[in-house]
Amino acid sequence: MLLLRAAPLRLRTVSFSVSVARPHVMRSHLLRTVHLAGGMSTTAVDNSSNGFIDPDLSIEHFGEGSLNGLTFAAKDLFDVEGHVTGYGQPTWRATHGAATKTSPAVQALLGAGADLLGKTHLDELAYSLNGENTHYGTPVNPACPDRIPGGSSSGSAVATADGTVDVGLGSDTGGSIRVPASYCGLLGIRPTHGRISLENACTLARSYDTCGWFARNAQVLRKVGEVLLDSSSKQDAPLTRWLTAADAFDHSDKATSQAIYKLVQGHHQEMTGLLGEPQEVTVASLEGMGSLSDWWQVFRITQGAEIWQELGEWITANKPQFGPGTKERFEMASKLTPQEIQTAKQKRKQISAHLQELLGKDGVLMLPTAPGPAPILNTPPAELDLFRSRLLSLTCIAGLGGLPQVSLPVVKVEGCPVGLSLMGPRGSDEKLLQLTEKLMALFTQ
């Protein structure tokens, strides 16, 4: 909830660059200064859910557009000029200076009329799907406070789910938008890889990293897409071929599959009017590539190799203290062999081509976002790792293919949210967002 209160008079100056080109492209920059007077009309951010690392970093919009009147929070891997980007790790924060430019994604939202209310927590260097940070704590999942919020975009998800902001800006490499969206009962999108600039943002694995976002409202989710997505790579073909991923449902808890199937069956007539009759498919049907569990191993190796290439030198030089799980993943990434990496890269190319053929230009694949609801807080690490393997067997699909995926908060299991996902061909993000708006209206009527 957004709280309004009088505060002692204080004047704060925030400087950032203003783009005068298209929102997703920075061509020229004008310096703008925003003065926030605490005694006038100051907005105090409610951080009781521990979503924000820097709730005092507030920037008013500098443009007018489709996001007028909306607020957003930005994951603390996006740069804001004049402020240090912490990347979820205190040693990273201590070894980096203030940003000299503001991320194009943040600029685009400010230019379309939205106000930035602060930067948010994330897992260490974004290398986790849990949302539990040893150094900064665990943001509270508003949907199920006794369960983890999901990560790595945990703070942006929580700040959106508890109503503090309308939009949570985050990133998704292996599921860092889709998983918190599922756990916290939000709409969330991982866009087609490369459709939104990640300039002036921290890198994890370049060929997998995407800029995504959360919203509670499908119309808002779509409007943000209209601002952020590069229109030159848009695909206009309608999505008219409904595919259900049988093997993805097999990787999910029985209760999750049953809840989703019950929902879909209850709206079968309306959904076939939108998408035609559903066709059940096995996603991992490529000869010699194994099951979705094997695909996850391809993802693990190729992602790990990129992560170590990007961050290994800094880790070796600075020796940061990582929390459990994250520490072991970086150790794994550091020990990957050239042969392992080369073999996994070759398999990834084949998998990507297979997914492109499966979806064509008109296919929309339906699958569970996660195997089940969010794990309970303080779940033993070994048990959490088993769940993580099942989870990544689902989320790796979009990553391996560079595909867009939207998670819809439409079912509950054990009283907690589980997302239903829609995945489309590369460039079909706008069509997926339009379909999401129609389906949410259908499911919530």
mmCIF file with all atom_site columns, N, CA, C and O in Angstrom, residues 11 14 130 157 204 356 403 438:
data_model
loop_
_atom_site.group_PDB
_atom_site.id
_atom_site.type_symbol
_atom_site.label_atom_id
_atom_site.label_alt_id
_atom_site.label_comp_id
_atom_site.label_asym_id
_atom_site.label_entity_id
_atom_site.label_seq_id
_atom_site.pdbx_PDB_ins_code
_atom_site.Cartn_x
_atom_site.Cartn_y
_atom_site.Cartn_z
_atom_site.occupancy
_atom_site.B_iso_or_equiv
_atom_site.pdbx_formal_charge
_atom_site.auth_seq_id
_atom_site.auth_comp_id
_atom_site.auth_asym_id
_atom_site.auth_atom_id
_atom_site.pdbx_PDB_model_num
ATOM 1  N N  . LEU A 1 11  ? 15.344 18.724  0.957   1.00 0.00 ? 11  LEU A N  1
ATOM 2  C CA . LEU A 1 11  ? 15.430 18.846  -0.489  1.00 0.00 ? 11  LEU A CA 1
ATOM 3  C C  . LEU A 1 11  ? 16.450 17.853  -0.986  1.00 0.00 ? 11  LEU A C  1
ATOM 4  O O  . LEU A 1 11  ? 17.572 17.807  -0.484  1.00 0.00 ? 11  LEU A O  1
ATOM 5  N N  . VAL A 1 14  ? 18.140 14.561  -7.607  1.00 0.00 ? 14  VAL A N  1
ATOM 6  C CA . VAL A 1 14  ? 18.476 13.341  -8.335  1.00 0.00 ? 14  VAL A CA 1
ATOM 7  C C  . VAL A 1 14  ? 18.718 13.708  -9.779  1.00 0.00 ? 14  VAL A C  1
ATOM 8  O O  . VAL A 1 14  ? 17.896 14.378  -10.404 1.00 0.00 ? 14  VAL A O  1
ATOM 9  N N  . ASN A 1 130 ? 15.078 -18.223 -5.663  1.00 0.00 ? 130 ASN A N  1
ATOM 10 C CA . ASN A 1 130 ? 14.389 -18.346 -4.377  1.00 0.00 ? 130 ASN A CA 1
ATOM 11 C C  . ASN A 1 130 ? 13.930 -17.025 -3.778  1.00 0.00 ? 130 ASN A C  1
ATOM 12 O O  . ASN A 1 130 ? 12.878 -16.953 -3.144  1.00 0.00 ? 130 ASN A O  1
ATOM 13 N N  . ALA A 1 157 ? 8.825  -8.015  -7.373  1.00 0.00 ? 157 ALA A N  1
ATOM 14 C CA . ALA A 1 157 ? 7.591  -8.795  -7.307  1.00 0.00 ? 157 ALA A CA 1
ATOM 15 C C  . ALA A 1 157 ? 6.793  -8.454  -6.063  1.00 0.00 ? 157 ALA A C  1
ATOM 16 O O  . ALA A 1 157 ? 5.581  -8.203  -6.115  1.00 0.00 ? 157 ALA A O  1
ATOM 17 N N  . LEU A 1 204 ? 24.305 -11.134 -16.236 1.00 0.00 ? 204 LEU A N  1
ATOM 18 C CA . LEU A 1 204 ? 24.509 -12.462 -15.659 1.00 0.00 ? 204 LEU A CA 1
ATOM 19 C C  . LEU A 1 204 ? 24.955 -13.416 -16.762 1.00 0.00 ? 204 LEU A C  1
ATOM 20 O O  . LEU A 1 204 ? 26.071 -13.918 -16.738 1.00 0.00 ? 204 LEU A O  1
ATOM 21 N N  . GLN A 1 356 ? 11.454 -23.596 -32.485 1.00 0.00 ? 356 GLN A N  1
ATOM 22 C CA . GLN A 1 356 ? 10.986 -22.710 -33.545 1.00 0.00 ? 356 GLN A CA 1
ATOM 23 C C  . GLN A 1 356 ? 10.057 -23.457 -34.501 1.00 0.00 ? 356 GLN A C  1
ATOM 24 O O  . GLN A 1 356 ? 9.017  -22.923 -34.925 1.00 0.00 ? 356 GLN A O  1
ATOM 25 N N  . LEU A 1 403 ? 12.501 -17.382 -26.218 1.00 0.00 ? 403 LEU A N  1
ATOM 26 C CA . LEU A 1 403 ? 11.075 -17.172 -26.480 1.00 0.00 ? 403 LEU A CA 1
ATOM 27 C C  . LEU A 1 403 ? 10.401 -16.318 -25.405 1.00 0.00 ? 403 LEU A C  1
ATOM 28 O O  . LEU A 1 403 ? 10.807 -16.326 -24.249 1.00 0.00 ? 403 LEU A O  1
ATOM 29 N N  . LYS A 1 438 ? -7.202 -10.854 -22.738 1.00 0.00 ? 438 LYS A N  1
ATOM 30 C CA . LYS A 1 438 ? -8.480 -11.519 -23.019 1.00 0.00 ? 438 LYS A CA 1
ATOM 31 C C  . LYS A 1 438 ? -8.727 -12.686 -22.070 1.00 0.00 ? 438 LYS A C  1
ATOM 32 O O  . LYS A 1 438 ? -9.847 -12.871 -21.562 1.00 0.00 ? 438 LYS A O  1
#
